[in-house]
mmCIF file of C-alpha atoms in Angstrom:
data_model
loop_
_atom_site.group_PDB
_atom_site.id
_atom_site.type_symbol
_atom_site.label_atom_id
_atom_site.label_comp_id
_atom_site.label_asym_id
_atom_site.label_seq_id
_atom_site.Cartn_x
_atom_site.Cartn_y
_atom_site.Cartn_z
ATOM 1 C CA UNK A 1 -6.017 20.948 -2.255
ATOM 2 C CA UNK A 2 -5.952 18.307 -0.609
ATOM 3 C CA UNK A 3 -8.742 15.763 -2.142
ATOM 4 C CA UNK A 4 -10.808 14.258 -4.965
ATOM 5 C CA UNK A 5 -13.338 15.839 -5.131
ATOM 6 C CA UNK A 6 -10.801 19.313 -4.714
ATOM 7 C CA UNK A 7 -8.868 18.326 -7.231
ATOM 8 C CA UNK A 8 -12.171 17.682 -9.615
ATOM 9 C CA UNK A 9 -13.244 21.118 -9.254
ATOM 10 C CA UNK A 10 -9.327 22.467 -9.969
ATOM 11 C CA UNK A 11 -9.812 20.380 -13.761
ATOM 12 C CA UNK A 12 -12.693 21.837 -14.089
ATOM 13 C CA UNK A 13 -12.559 25.114 -13.610
ATOM 14 C CA UNK A 14 -9.165 25.200 -15.232
ATOM 15 C CA UNK A 15 -9.903 22.777 -18.573
ATOM 16 C CA UNK A 16 -6.680 21.903 -19.320
ATOM 17 C CA UNK A 17 -4.466 21.025 -16.399
ATOM 18 C CA UNK A 18 -0.800 19.318 -16.013
ATOM 19 C CA UNK A 19 0.035 16.211 -13.507
ATOM 20 C CA UNK A 20 3.813 18.217 -12.649
ATOM 21 C CA UNK A 21 4.615 21.181 -13.481
ATOM 22 C CA UNK A 22 6.776 22.556 -16.114
ATOM 23 C CA UNK A 23 7.759 25.981 -16.575
ATOM 24 C CA UNK A 24 7.072 25.470 -20.236
ATOM 25 C CA UNK A 25 3.219 24.907 -20.151
ATOM 26 C CA UNK A 26 0.950 27.719 -20.022
ATOM 27 C CA UNK A 27 -0.878 25.514 -17.547
ATOM 28 C CA UNK A 28 -1.313 24.703 -13.658
ATOM 29 C CA UNK A 29 -0.931 21.428 -12.370
ATOM 30 C CA UNK A 30 -2.167 19.289 -9.699
ATOM 31 C CA UNK A 31 1.461 18.413 -8.678
ATOM 32 C CA UNK A 32 2.151 22.170 -7.682
ATOM 33 C CA UNK A 33 -1.544 23.247 -6.522
ATOM 34 C CA UNK A 34 -1.971 20.653 -4.146
ATOM 35 C CA UNK A 35 -1.611 21.057 -0.470
ATOM 36 C CA UNK A 36 -0.454 18.133 0.838
ATOM 37 C CA UNK A 37 3.019 17.366 2.334
ATOM 38 C CA UNK A 38 5.923 15.880 -0.136
ATOM 39 C CA UNK A 39 7.933 14.715 3.069
ATOM 40 C CA UNK A 40 8.227 10.658 2.084
ATOM 41 C CA UNK A 41 7.478 8.275 5.461
ATOM 42 C CA UNK A 42 9.841 7.441 7.498
ATOM 43 C CA UNK A 43 8.734 4.365 7.431
ATOM 44 C CA UNK A 44 8.757 3.990 3.441
ATOM 45 C CA UNK A 45 6.050 4.440 0.348
ATOM 46 C CA UNK A 46 5.282 7.400 -1.484
ATOM 47 C CA UNK A 47 4.087 10.606 -0.079
ATOM 48 C CA UNK A 48 0.948 12.094 0.503
ATOM 49 C CA UNK A 49 1.308 13.910 -1.996
ATOM 50 C CA UNK A 50 2.452 11.592 -4.844
ATOM 51 C CA UNK A 51 -0.090 9.073 -3.554
ATOM 52 C CA UNK A 52 -2.723 11.931 -4.167
ATOM 53 C CA UNK A 53 -1.014 13.058 -7.257
ATOM 54 C CA UNK A 54 -1.018 9.639 -8.695
ATOM 55 C CA UNK A 55 -4.714 8.325 -7.462
ATOM 56 C CA UNK A 56 -6.013 11.895 -9.151
ATOM 57 C CA UNK A 57 -4.737 11.705 -12.547
ATOM 58 C CA UNK A 58 -5.843 8.188 -12.682
ATOM 59 C CA UNK A 59 -9.195 8.667 -11.041
ATOM 60 C CA UNK A 60 -10.208 11.589 -12.651
ATOM 61 C CA UNK A 61 -10.430 10.838 -16.256
ATOM 62 C CA UNK A 62 -12.002 7.431 -15.608
ATOM 63 C CA UNK A 63 -14.606 8.780 -13.289
ATOM 64 C CA UNK A 64 -15.820 11.796 -15.869
ATOM 65 C CA UNK A 65 -14.331 10.472 -18.715
ATOM 66 C CA UNK A 66 -16.545 12.932 -21.058
ATOM 67 C CA UNK A 67 -13.560 15.888 -19.762
ATOM 68 C CA UNK A 68 -10.553 14.192 -22.224
ATOM 69 C CA UNK A 69 -9.840 15.992 -25.182
ATOM 70 C CA UNK A 70 -7.922 14.000 -28.407
ATOM 71 C CA UNK A 71 -4.910 16.696 -27.597
#
């Protein structure tokens, strides 16, 4: 996935996802399923993958508060 819309569909499909992958978690992660480069730009700053995942993990719950759980 490369877009906010694709990330939202991913969350809706899987119901529970993590931001970053973990071998101890049975849930898929945004990080491991993102088709964006993890390479840091030569000019500095965050990689496209970090920028996107950081945005999605904040924006999806704000856009769709009904998806949040208390667990």
